[in-house]
Tab-separated table of C-alpha atoms and ligand atoms in Angstrom:
chain	number	residue	atom	x	y	z
A	21	UNK	CA	69.561	-0.201	144.486
A	22	UNK	CA	67.271	-0.657	147.635
A	23	UNK	CA	63.954	-1.137	146.755
A	24	UNK	CA	60.377	0.353	146.574
A	25	UNK	CA	57.352	-1.139	147.561
A	26	UNK	CA	54.549	1.716	145.770
A	27	UNK	CA	50.602	0.578	146.848
A	28	UNK	CA	48.543	3.259	145.294
A	29	UNK	CA	44.431	4.293	146.278
A	30	UNK	CA	42.251	6.697	144.408
A	31	UNK	CA	42.117	7.983	141.084
A	32	UNK	CA	44.255	8.364	137.565
A	33	UNK	CA	45.793	11.780	139.575
A	34	UNK	CA	46.567	9.404	141.727
A	35	UNK	CA	48.297	7.027	139.671
A	36	UNK	CA	50.310	9.800	137.976
A	37	UNK	CA	51.457	10.889	141.411
A	38	UNK	CA	52.447	7.293	142.610
A	39	UNK	CA	54.691	7.601	138.814
A	40	UNK	CA	56.000	10.316	139.505
A	41	UNK	CA	56.929	9.245	143.220
A	42	UNK	CA	59.069	5.978	141.613
A	43	UNK	CA	60.996	8.376	139.393
A	44	UNK	CA	62.421	11.222	141.936
A	45	UNK	CA	63.185	8.143	144.130
A	46	UNK	CA	64.792	6.426	141.053
A	47	UNK	CA	68.961	7.192	141.862
A	48	UNK	CA	68.153	5.334	145.270
A	49	UNK	CA	65.497	2.919	145.079
A	50	UNK	CA	64.374	0.178	142.189
A	51	UNK	CA	60.346	-0.540	142.389
A	52	UNK	CA	59.821	-4.191	143.556
A	53	UNK	CA	56.000	-6.218	143.065
A	54	UNK	CA	57.155	-7.870	146.820
A	55	UNK	CA	56.365	-6.063	149.532
A	56	UNK	CA	58.223	-8.415	151.822
A	57	UNK	CA	61.408	-7.094	150.312
A	58	UNK	CA	60.536	-3.452	150.408
A	59	UNK	CA	63.072	-1.373	151.962
A	60	UNK	CA	61.078	1.597	152.275
A	61	UNK	CA	56.648	1.206	150.869
A	62	UNK	CA	54.711	4.179	150.341
A	63	UNK	CA	50.935	3.982	150.393
A	64	UNK	CA	49.510	6.788	148.376
A	65	UNK	CA	46.540	7.318	149.959
A	66	UNK	CA	42.532	8.619	148.448
A	67	UNK	CA	40.397	10.458	151.163
A	68	UNK	CA	36.896	10.910	148.501
A	69	UNK	CA	34.942	8.914	150.673
A	70	UNK	CA	35.088	7.481	154.356
A	71	UNK	CA	35.582	3.325	152.745
A	72	UNK	CA	38.687	5.167	150.941
A	73	UNK	CA	40.325	6.159	153.682
A	74	UNK	CA	39.339	3.446	155.944
A	75	UNK	CA	40.782	1.177	153.301
A	76	UNK	CA	44.253	2.506	153.840
A	77	UNK	CA	44.126	2.456	157.966
A	78	UNK	CA	43.418	-0.838	157.605
A	79	UNK	CA	46.609	-1.636	155.086
A	80	UNK	CA	48.504	1.000	157.636
A	81	UNK	CA	47.204	-1.136	160.531
A	82	UNK	CA	47.967	-4.484	159.015
A	83	UNK	CA	51.613	-3.883	158.243
A	84	UNK	CA	53.149	-3.353	161.788
A	85	UNK	CA	53.816	-7.392	161.560
A	86	UNK	CA	56.391	-6.664	158.456
A	87	UNK	CA	57.657	-3.567	160.385
A	88	UNK	CA	58.348	-5.699	163.081
A	89	UNK	CA	60.129	-8.096	160.388
A	90	UNK	CA	62.115	-5.827	159.054
A	91	UNK	CA	62.899	-2.587	161.319
A	92	UNK	CA	65.090	-1.250	158.657
A	93	UNK	CA	62.405	-0.599	156.802
A	94	UNK	CA	60.817	2.761	156.293
A	95	UNK	CA	57.120	3.115	155.723
A	96	UNK	CA	55.456	6.603	155.093
A	97	UNK	CA	52.110	7.360	153.643
A	98	UNK	CA	51.393	10.533	151.067
A	99	UNK	CA	48.329	11.658	149.071
A	100	UNK	CA	45.295	13.011	150.140
A	101	UNK	CA	44.454	11.283	153.502
A	102	UNK	CA	47.951	12.022	154.312
A	103	UNK	CA	47.497	15.869	153.730
A	104	UNK	CA	43.903	15.345	155.852
A	105	UNK	CA	45.294	13.746	158.594
A	106	UNK	CA	49.390	14.976	158.626
A	107	UNK	CA	50.330	14.558	162.219
A	108	UNK	CA	47.484	12.549	163.735
A	109	UNK	CA	48.681	9.536	161.124
A	110	UNK	CA	51.936	9.050	163.717
A	111	UNK	CA	49.958	9.311	166.527
A	112	UNK	CA	47.695	6.033	165.610
A	113	UNK	CA	50.169	4.070	163.713
A	114	UNK	CA	53.479	4.346	165.954
A	115	UNK	CA	55.237	2.146	163.247
A	116	UNK	CA	54.506	4.886	161.109
A	117	UNK	CA	58.362	6.858	159.934
A	118	UNK	CA	56.699	9.182	156.728
A	119	UNK	CA	53.914	11.575	155.989
A	120	UNK	CA	54.088	13.543	153.306
A	121	UNK	CA	51.198	15.772	151.200
A	122	UNK	CA	49.961	16.582	148.261
A	123	UNK	CA	52.431	19.188	147.271
A	124	UNK	CA	55.710	17.252	149.178
A	125	UNK	CA	56.734	14.925	146.707
A	126	UNK	CA	59.143	16.537	145.086
A	127	UNK	CA	60.876	17.106	148.514
A	128	UNK	CA	60.698	12.728	148.475
A	129	UNK	CA	64.251	12.043	148.574
A	130	UNK	CA	65.455	14.313	151.309
A	131	UNK	CA	62.260	12.925	153.499
A	132	UNK	CA	62.945	9.406	153.608
A	133	UNK	CA	66.501	10.215	154.230
A	134	UNK	CA	65.687	12.169	157.026
A	135	UNK	CA	63.541	9.301	158.287
A	136	UNK	CA	66.595	7.214	157.122
A	137	UNK	CA	68.256	8.527	160.317
A	138	UNK	CA	65.686	8.156	162.273
A	139	UNK	CA	63.814	11.312	161.932
A	140	UNK	CA	59.478	10.318	162.152
A	141	UNK	CA	58.864	13.302	158.840
A	142	UNK	CA	55.581	15.174	158.885
A	143	UNK	CA	55.739	17.755	155.950
A	144	UNK	CA	52.150	18.215	154.734
A	145	UNK	CA	52.320	22.405	153.550
A	146	UNK	CA	50.000	23.243	151.087
A	147	UNK	CA	52.261	26.462	150.151
A	148	UNK	CA	50.618	28.102	146.257
A	149	UNK	CA	52.871	27.975	143.808
A	150	UNK	CA	54.124	25.113	141.669
A	151	UNK	CA	56.762	22.666	142.950
A	152	UNK	CA	59.732	22.188	140.649
A	153	UNK	CA	57.566	19.374	138.640
A	154	UNK	CA	60.962	17.162	137.816
A	155	UNK	CA	61.037	15.928	133.435
A	156	UNK	CA	59.317	12.502	132.920
A	157	UNK	CA	60.860	10.081	132.046
A	158	UNK	CA	58.939	7.065	130.550
A	159	UNK	CA	59.943	3.129	130.715
A	160	UNK	CA	61.285	1.981	127.510
A	161	UNK	CA	57.948	1.215	124.880
A	162	UNK	CA	54.711	2.936	126.845
A	163	UNK	CA	51.256	2.774	125.315
A	164	UNK	CA	49.513	5.197	127.768
A	165	UNK	CA	50.398	8.137	129.500
A	166	UNK	CA	48.757	10.351	132.350
A	167	UNK	CA	50.013	14.246	131.863
A	168	UNK	CA	48.614	15.924	134.688
A	169	UNK	CA	48.463	19.504	133.519
A	170	UNK	CA	46.815	20.934	136.537
A	171	UNK	CA	46.683	20.623	140.182
A	172	UNK	CA	44.402	21.953	142.848
A	173	UNK	CA	40.511	22.711	142.954
A	174	UNK	CA	39.049	26.077	143.780
A	175	UNK	CA	35.289	24.503	143.221
A	176	UNK	CA	34.379	23.839	146.936
A	177	UNK	CA	31.412	21.434	145.714
A	178	UNK	CA	29.943	21.021	149.136
A	179	UNK	CA	30.448	17.298	149.664
A	180	UNK	CA	34.531	17.012	148.107
A	181	UNK	CA	37.309	16.943	150.410
A	182	UNK	CA	39.344	17.590	147.190
A	183	UNK	CA	39.650	21.818	147.379
A	184	UNK	CA	41.233	20.760	151.152
A	185	UNK	CA	43.372	18.237	150.520
A	186	UNK	CA	44.783	19.356	147.093
A	187	UNK	CA	44.811	23.488	147.184
A	188	UNK	CA	44.421	25.829	145.026
A	189	UNK	CA	44.198	25.311	142.159
A	190	UNK	CA	47.532	26.100	139.027
A	191	UNK	CA	48.189	25.699	135.874
A	192	UNK	CA	51.294	23.563	134.399
A	193	UNK	CA	52.514	26.104	131.454
A	194	UNK	CA	51.826	24.620	127.971
A	195	UNK	CA	55.008	24.491	127.174
A	196	UNK	CA	56.277	21.869	129.912
A	197	UNK	CA	53.520	20.277	128.697
A	198	UNK	CA	53.789	19.505	125.559
A	199	UNK	CA	58.121	18.607	126.089
A	200	UNK	CA	56.638	15.929	128.443
A	201	UNK	CA	54.541	14.833	125.529
A	202	UNK	CA	57.104	14.972	123.055
A	203	UNK	CA	59.298	12.824	124.807
A	204	UNK	CA	56.473	10.550	125.476
A	205	UNK	CA	55.981	9.987	121.693
A	206	UNK	CA	59.087	9.886	120.873
A	207	UNK	CA	59.637	6.299	123.108
A	208	UNK	CA	57.052	5.086	120.771
A	209	UNK	CA	53.651	5.930	123.257
A	210	UNK	CA	50.017	6.257	121.357
A	211	UNK	CA	47.846	7.589	124.047
A	212	UNK	CA	47.333	10.420	126.255
A	213	UNK	CA	45.613	11.427	129.491
A	214	UNK	CA	45.265	14.780	130.431
A	215	UNK	CA	44.921	15.300	134.368
A	216	UNK	CA	43.164	17.979	136.298
A	217	UNK	CA	40.587	18.198	139.030
A	218	UNK	CA	39.073	20.544	136.579
A	219	UNK	CA	40.967	20.395	133.219
A	220	UNK	CA	38.173	23.230	131.753
A	221	UNK	CA	39.520	26.126	133.523
A	222	UNK	CA	42.766	24.883	132.334
A	223	UNK	CA	45.007	28.427	131.725
A	224	UNK	CA	43.938	30.951	134.251
A	225	UNK	CA	46.361	32.375	135.991
A	226	UNK	CA	49.167	31.755	133.496
A	227	UNK	CA	51.371	35.064	132.243
A	228	UNK	CA	50.509	33.000	128.485
A	229	UNK	CA	46.586	33.197	127.515
A	230	UNK	CA	45.719	29.781	126.836
A	231	UNK	CA	42.139	27.949	127.156
A	232	UNK	CA	42.054	24.268	127.414
A	233	UNK	CA	40.837	24.062	123.928
A	234	UNK	CA	43.928	25.861	123.088
A	235	UNK	CA	45.549	22.922	124.651
A	236	UNK	CA	44.034	20.226	123.032
A	237	UNK	CA	44.569	21.638	119.770
A	238	UNK	CA	48.067	22.570	120.452
A	239	UNK	CA	48.600	18.489	121.450
A	240	UNK	CA	46.349	17.287	118.743
A	241	UNK	CA	48.983	18.391	116.433
A	242	UNK	CA	52.039	16.893	118.044
A	243	UNK	CA	53.652	14.249	115.127
A	244	UNK	CA	52.570	10.566	116.094
A	245	UNK	CA	50.096	11.233	118.883
A	246	UNK	CA	47.654	8.274	117.609
A	247	UNK	CA	44.795	9.057	120.836
A	248	UNK	CA	43.805	11.458	123.480
A	249	UNK	CA	41.438	12.073	126.025
A	250	UNK	CA	40.967	14.163	129.368
A	251	UNK	CA	39.263	14.181	132.612
A	252	UNK	CA	38.110	15.419	134.414
A	253	UNK	CA	35.075	17.997	132.999
A	254	UNK	CA	33.149	20.533	135.245
A	255	UNK	CA	29.615	20.169	133.527
A	256	UNK	CA	29.279	24.195	134.367
A	257	UNK	CA	32.547	25.139	132.674
A	258	UNK	CA	31.914	22.790	129.444
A	259	UNK	CA	32.513	25.742	126.433
A	260	UNK	CA	31.007	25.346	123.409
A	261	UNK	CA	34.248	25.894	122.257
A	262	UNK	CA	35.183	22.239	123.927
A	263	UNK	CA	32.248	20.706	121.893
A	264	UNK	CA	33.282	21.758	118.637
A	265	UNK	CA	36.959	20.436	119.309
A	266	UNK	CA	35.416	16.446	119.833
A	267	UNK	CA	34.736	16.726	115.896
A	268	UNK	CA	37.790	19.043	115.025
A	269	UNK	CA	40.945	17.299	115.813
A	270	UNK	CA	41.306	13.885	114.630
A	271	UNK	CA	42.879	12.003	117.997
A	272	UNK	CA	40.698	13.532	120.426
A	273	UNK	CA	38.862	10.427	121.650
A	274	UNK	CA	35.109	10.004	121.028
A	275	UNK	CA	34.393	10.289	125.059
A	276	UNK	CA	34.163	12.312	127.861
A	277	UNK	CA	33.806	12.270	131.391
A	278	UNK	CA	31.333	14.848	133.043
A	279	UNK	CA	30.167	13.993	136.442
A	280	UNK	CA	26.338	15.151	136.797
A	281	UNK	CA	26.110	13.788	140.683
A	282	UNK	CA	22.694	14.212	141.201
A	283	UNK	CA	19.393	14.695	138.839
A	284	UNK	CA	17.163	17.138	140.957
A	285	UNK	CA	17.784	20.808	140.953
A	286	UNK	CA	17.581	21.648	144.573
A	287	UNK	CA	20.267	18.980	145.225
A	288	UNK	CA	22.796	20.634	143.299
A	289	UNK	CA	21.987	23.746	144.192
A	290	UNK	CA	23.344	22.446	148.063
A	291	UNK	CA	25.971	21.078	146.164
A	292	UNK	CA	27.066	23.923	144.903
A	293	UNK	CA	27.321	22.949	141.702
A	294	UNK	CA	26.559	25.583	139.235
A	295	UNK	CA	24.342	24.647	137.027
A	296	UNK	CA	20.995	23.138	136.931
A	297	UNK	CA	19.836	19.748	135.636
A	298	UNK	CA	18.267	21.721	132.172
A	299	UNK	CA	21.755	22.922	131.344
A	300	UNK	CA	23.475	19.842	132.191
A	301	UNK	CA	20.617	18.304	129.539
A	302	UNK	CA	21.462	20.799	127.049
A	303	UNK	CA	25.391	20.009	126.998
A	304	UNK	CA	24.434	16.707	126.297
A	305	UNK	CA	22.737	16.882	123.696
A	306	UNK	CA	25.156	19.520	122.124
A	307	UNK	CA	27.463	16.951	122.491
A	308	UNK	CA	25.270	14.319	120.855
A	309	UNK	CA	24.351	16.750	117.932
A	310	UNK	CA	28.104	17.359	117.365
A	311	UNK	CA	29.712	14.367	118.075
A	312	UNK	CA	27.262	11.054	117.425
A	313	UNK	CA	28.746	8.319	119.272
A	314	UNK	CA	30.478	10.243	121.904
A	315	UNK	CA	30.424	7.912	124.677
A	316	UNK	CA	29.293	9.800	127.950
A	317	UNK	CA	30.361	8.831	131.431
A	318	UNK	CA	29.424	10.076	134.754
A	319	UNK	CA	29.995	10.327	138.680
A	320	UNK	CA	26.428	10.218	140.504
A	321	UNK	CA	26.238	10.385	144.525
A	322	UNK	CA	22.784	9.448	146.188
A	323	UNK	CA	22.019	10.160	149.757
A	324	UNK	CA	23.013	13.915	150.041
A	325	UNK	CA	21.801	15.491	153.164
A	326	UNK	CA	18.305	15.780	152.871
A	327	UNK	CA	18.131	14.338	149.607
A	328	UNK	CA	14.062	12.889	149.169
A	329	UNK	CA	12.980	9.802	147.589
A	330	UNK	CA	11.366	12.885	144.333
A	331	UNK	CA	15.460	14.077	144.557
A	332	UNK	CA	15.865	10.537	143.540
A	333	UNK	CA	13.765	9.901	140.989
A	334	UNK	CA	15.094	12.968	139.564
A	335	UNK	CA	18.147	11.505	139.291
A	336	UNK	CA	16.792	8.480	137.827
A	337	UNK	CA	15.461	10.697	135.546
A	338	UNK	CA	18.118	12.642	134.200
A	339	UNK	CA	20.252	9.056	133.943
A	340	UNK	CA	17.485	8.102	131.381
A	341	UNK	CA	17.428	11.036	129.690
A	342	UNK	CA	21.194	11.332	128.962
A	343	UNK	CA	21.356	8.031	128.034
A	344	UNK	CA	24.565	7.460	130.203
A	345	UNK	CA	27.090	5.044	128.364
A	346	UNK	CA	28.791	4.027	131.609
A	347	UNK	CA	27.829	6.129	135.574
A	348	UNK	CA	29.828	5.330	138.919
A	349	UNK	CA	27.654	6.153	141.826
A	350	UNK	CA	28.425	6.418	145.318
A	351	UNK	CA	26.155	6.614	148.789
A	352	UNK	CA	27.361	10.388	150.165
A	353	UNK	CA	30.232	10.234	152.516
A	354	UNK	CA	29.887	12.793	154.688
A	355	UNK	CA	34.262	14.547	154.617
A	356	UNK	CA	35.965	16.240	157.509
A	357	UNK	CA	36.389	19.994	156.675
A	358	UNK	CA	33.169	19.963	153.784
A	359	UNK	CA	30.196	21.590	153.980
A	360	UNK	CA	27.706	18.680	153.006
A	361	UNK	CA	28.972	17.557	156.477
A	362	UNK	CA	28.004	19.750	158.653
A	363	UNK	CA	24.209	19.931	157.003
A	364	UNK	CA	21.226	18.489	158.794
A	365	UNK	CA	19.137	15.693	157.381
A	366	UNK	CA	21.788	13.306	157.034
A	367	UNK	CA	20.622	9.875	155.372
A	368	UNK	CA	20.290	6.704	156.892
A	369	UNK	CA	22.908	4.035	155.719
A	370	UNK	CA	19.918	1.286	154.877
A	371	UNK	CA	18.652	4.585	152.597
A	372	UNK	CA	21.369	5.409	150.617
A	373	UNK	CA	21.961	1.540	149.936
A	374	UNK	CA	18.650	1.274	148.317
A	375	UNK	CA	18.913	4.471	146.153
A	376	UNK	CA	22.461	2.950	145.348
A	377	UNK	CA	21.055	-0.405	144.054
A	378	UNK	CA	18.395	0.553	142.235
A	379	UNK	CA	20.317	3.535	140.148
A	380	UNK	CA	22.952	0.584	139.760
A	381	UNK	CA	20.703	-1.398	138.803
A	382	UNK	CA	18.886	1.228	136.540
A	383	UNK	CA	22.622	1.745	135.131
A	384	UNK	CA	23.511	-1.762	134.192
A	385	UNK	CA	20.452	-2.136	132.441
A	386	UNK	CA	21.823	1.455	129.909
A	387	UNK	CA	24.851	0.328	129.788
A	388	UNK	CA	24.399	-3.478	128.407
A	389	UNK	CA	22.416	-2.272	125.717
A	390	UNK	CA	24.721	0.230	124.691
A	391	UNK	CA	27.202	-2.301	124.407
A	392	UNK	CA	24.752	-4.440	123.237
A	393	UNK	CA	24.471	-1.554	119.915
A	394	UNK	CA	28.260	-2.299	118.929
A	395	UNK	CA	28.266	-5.844	118.548
A	396	UNK	CA	28.838	-6.565	115.172
A	397	UNK	CA	30.555	-4.104	113.936
A	398	UNK	CA	34.435	-3.610	113.533
A	399	UNK	CA	36.460	-0.719	115.170
A	400	UNK	CA	39.906	0.489	116.553
A	401	UNK	CA	41.788	-0.732	119.543
A	402	UNK	CA	44.589	0.228	121.093
A	403	UNK	CA	45.639	-3.233	122.405
A	404	UNK	CA	46.887	-2.764	126.317
A	405	UNK	CA	48.329	-5.204	127.595
A	406	UNK	CA	47.600	-9.032	128.529
A	407	UNK	CA	43.968	-9.757	129.841
A	408	UNK	CA	43.977	-9.683	133.620
A	409	UNK	CA	40.977	-12.581	134.177
A	410	UNK	CA	42.713	-14.713	130.671
A	411	UNK	CA	46.233	-14.126	130.210
A	412	UNK	CA	45.474	-15.788	126.783
A	413	UNK	CA	43.677	-12.931	125.721
A	414	UNK	CA	44.597	-9.252	124.626
A	415	UNK	CA	42.708	-6.467	126.571
A	416	UNK	CA	41.955	-2.646	124.977
A	417	UNK	CA	40.343	-0.008	124.488
A	418	UNK	CA	38.009	1.566	121.912
A	419	UNK	CA	38.285	5.365	121.267
A	420	UNK	CA	35.011	5.508	123.466
A	421	UNK	CA	36.787	4.180	126.394
A	422	UNK	CA	35.361	0.930	126.364
A	423	UNK	CA	37.237	-1.964	127.619
A	424	UNK	CA	37.383	-5.061	124.282
A	425	UNK	CA	38.988	-8.872	125.042
A	426	UNK	CA	40.252	-11.051	122.644
A	427	UNK	CA	42.750	-13.583	121.382
A	428	UNK	CA	45.226	-12.188	119.268
A	429	UNK	CA	49.376	-12.901	119.613
A	430	UNK	CA	51.403	-10.881	121.651
A	431	UNK	CA	53.197	-8.450	119.355
A	432	UNK	CA	50.284	-6.261	119.134
A	433	UNK	CA	50.674	-5.224	122.618
A	434	UNK	CA	51.372	-1.218	122.063
A	435	UNK	CA	49.168	-1.017	118.860
A	436	UNK	CA	46.081	-0.217	117.448
A	437	UNK	CA	43.970	-3.476	115.661
A	438	UNK	CA	40.963	-3.485	114.195
A	439	UNK	CA	38.510	-5.882	116.276
A	440	UNK	CA	35.437	-7.320	115.182
A	441	UNK	CA	33.002	-6.945	117.928
A	442	UNK	CA	30.810	-10.512	119.060
A	443	UNK	CA	29.847	-10.429	122.566
A	444	UNK	CA	28.119	-7.904	124.928
A	445	UNK	CA	29.450	-8.064	128.503
A	446	UNK	CA	27.958	-5.726	131.484
A	447	UNK	CA	31.449	-4.226	132.091
A	448	UNK	CA	33.431	-5.525	128.956
A	449	UNK	CA	33.091	-6.745	125.057
A	450	UNK	CA	34.260	-9.873	123.615
A	451	UNK	CA	35.897	-9.062	119.449
A	452	UNK	CA	37.552	-11.041	117.078
A	453	UNK	CA	40.944	-9.811	115.855
A	454	UNK	CA	40.660	-8.444	112.363
A	455	UNK	CA	43.960	-9.290	110.521
A	456	UNK	CA	46.227	-6.580	109.006
A	457	UNK	CA	45.211	-6.840	105.087
A	458	UNK	CA	48.888	-8.802	103.645
A	459	UNK	CA	51.061	-5.706	102.341
A	460	UNK	CA	51.682	-6.512	98.473
B	12	5AD	N1	30.537	11.442	148.833
B	12	5AD	C1	30.561	10.414	147.936
B	12	5AD	N2	31.110	10.657	147.104
B	12	5AD	C2	32.051	11.701	146.614
B	12	5AD	N3	32.405	11.975	145.384
B	12	5AD	C3	33.319	13.257	146.435
B	12	5AD	N4	32.921	13.026	147.210
B	12	5AD	C4	31.883	12.681	147.860
B	12	5AD	C5	31.157	12.375	149.027
B	12	5AD	N5	32.003	12.712	150.239
B	12	5AD	C6	32.545	11.055	144.229
B	12	5AD	C7	32.143	12.854	143.489
B	12	5AD	C8	33.277	12.799	142.763
B	12	5AD	C9	33.447	11.315	142.541
B	12	5AD	C10	35.388	11.632	142.235
B	12	5AD	O1	33.880	10.880	143.856
B	12	5AD	O2	30.795	11.592	142.558
B	12	5AD	O3	32.927	13.484	141.121
B	13	SF4	FE1	35.941	18.183	144.005
B	13	SF4	FE2	33.869	19.574	142.648
B	13	SF4	FE3	36.689	20.311	142.488
B	13	SF4	FE4	35.693	18.142	141.486
B	13	SF4	S1	34.919	20.275	141.187
B	13	SF4	S2	37.041	18.149	142.357
B	13	SF4	S3	33.943	17.117	142.634
B	13	SF4	S4	35.520	20.304	144.578
C-alpha cells in the first residue's frame, strides 16, 4: 500500500472532510504520520481569515524540498483555499500536482490517478446537488464522531467567505445520517457532533418535512448514544423548539456555540446577521432559563469596517451581559468576493489588535470565573485520551465541553468517568477520578 500524509487546517467541517478523504483513498493509501515517507501529501485548507490562508501558502512553499527529494510524491491542495484560488495555485506553486475543491472529495481517487499519470489536475466546480457520499467507515473503538448533516451556507454574512467556497446549503436525508450514526454506535462510539455551517436551517429543501429539532429527537433516541452536540447555530434561526430540546433530550449536552460576532446593532446590520443585540440577549436569557447551567460559547469579530470605539464598547457590554463561558475572538480580515471587503473605512491593524487584546483580557476573566465556580463539584467526563502536555494524565470533556485533565488508568479512555474538579485554569480544569463503587 502507498502512504498518504494529510495535513488539516481550519474548522471541524474540515476535520470531517479530511476523514472522508482518507476513507475514499483507503483502497490505495494508508495514512502515515511521517511526511517524509508519503507518496501522496494532501493539505486540507482554510480560507476564513487571511492568516489561515497564509499558513497554507507558507507550508506549500516549504514543501519544495520534499518534492525534490521525492519526485514521485503527489502533492495536492484541497478545501476552501483550493476552492477560492483554483488554477491560480498551480501558477504560484510549480511543484503542486493537484487542486481539488470542497465538492470534489469523492472524486479524489480518479484525480490522484490522473496526477500520478503526470497530469496537473484542477477540479473546483461547485456543483449543486449532494455528491454521492461514501458510507462512513469508523475506526476500531471510536469515541467521538463528527457527522456532517448539511453542507454550504446561504446566509452571506458580509464578512464571510464560506458561502463562496462551500456553495449553497443542502441537507443530507435523515435516514442517511442515522444509518451513519448507528454504525458508529455499534462500533462502541459514545459522542456524536452534528455538523453544518448553519444547522438551524437543516431540512430545507428535503422531500420529507423535517426540522433540526426533529433530527435531534431522532438521533437522541438511538440506542447507546451517551452524548450529542451540534455546531454551528445561527442566532437568527434559534427557535423556541430548539431551546426546549436541551431540557427534553437526555443525551443532548448542555452546551451551545452561538456566534454573536458583534454587540453593536449598526455593525450587526452591516454584517447582514439578521438580528439585533436585544434579540440575541433575549435568546440567551431564554436558554439559561430553560437549561440552567448551559455553557454558551460565541465568536466575535473586532474591527469590522467602520467599527467605532462606541460600537466596540457595545460588544464589551454584550459580552458581560451574556456572560459567555467561552469566546473565540478574531480581528476582522477582508476576504475575496465578500461585500465587507469592498466597504470604505477599513480599520488600521493596530486598532484591531488593540481591541482584540482588550476583548480577550475581559473574556479570560469571565472564563476563569466560570471555571472557578465548578471547583468542588463532581461531574461526568468522557475520557478522550491521554493529555497531550502531560501523558501521565487523562484528558476528557465535561458535558458542557470544558476540558478536564486528571490522573487515572488508561482503561478509562473511551468511557464516562466521574471526576471531582479541583483546579481551574484559563483553558481547562484539573480533577481527581472518583472510582466506580465496587460492584457487589
Ligand atoms: N474575519 C475575521 N473573522 C471571521 N470569521 C469569519 N469570517 C471572518 C473574517 N472575514 C469568524 C467568525 C465566524 C468564525 C468561524 O470565524 O466569527 O463565526
Ligand atoms: Fe459565514 Fe454567516 Fe454562513 Fe456562518 S452563517 S458560514 S458566518 S455566511
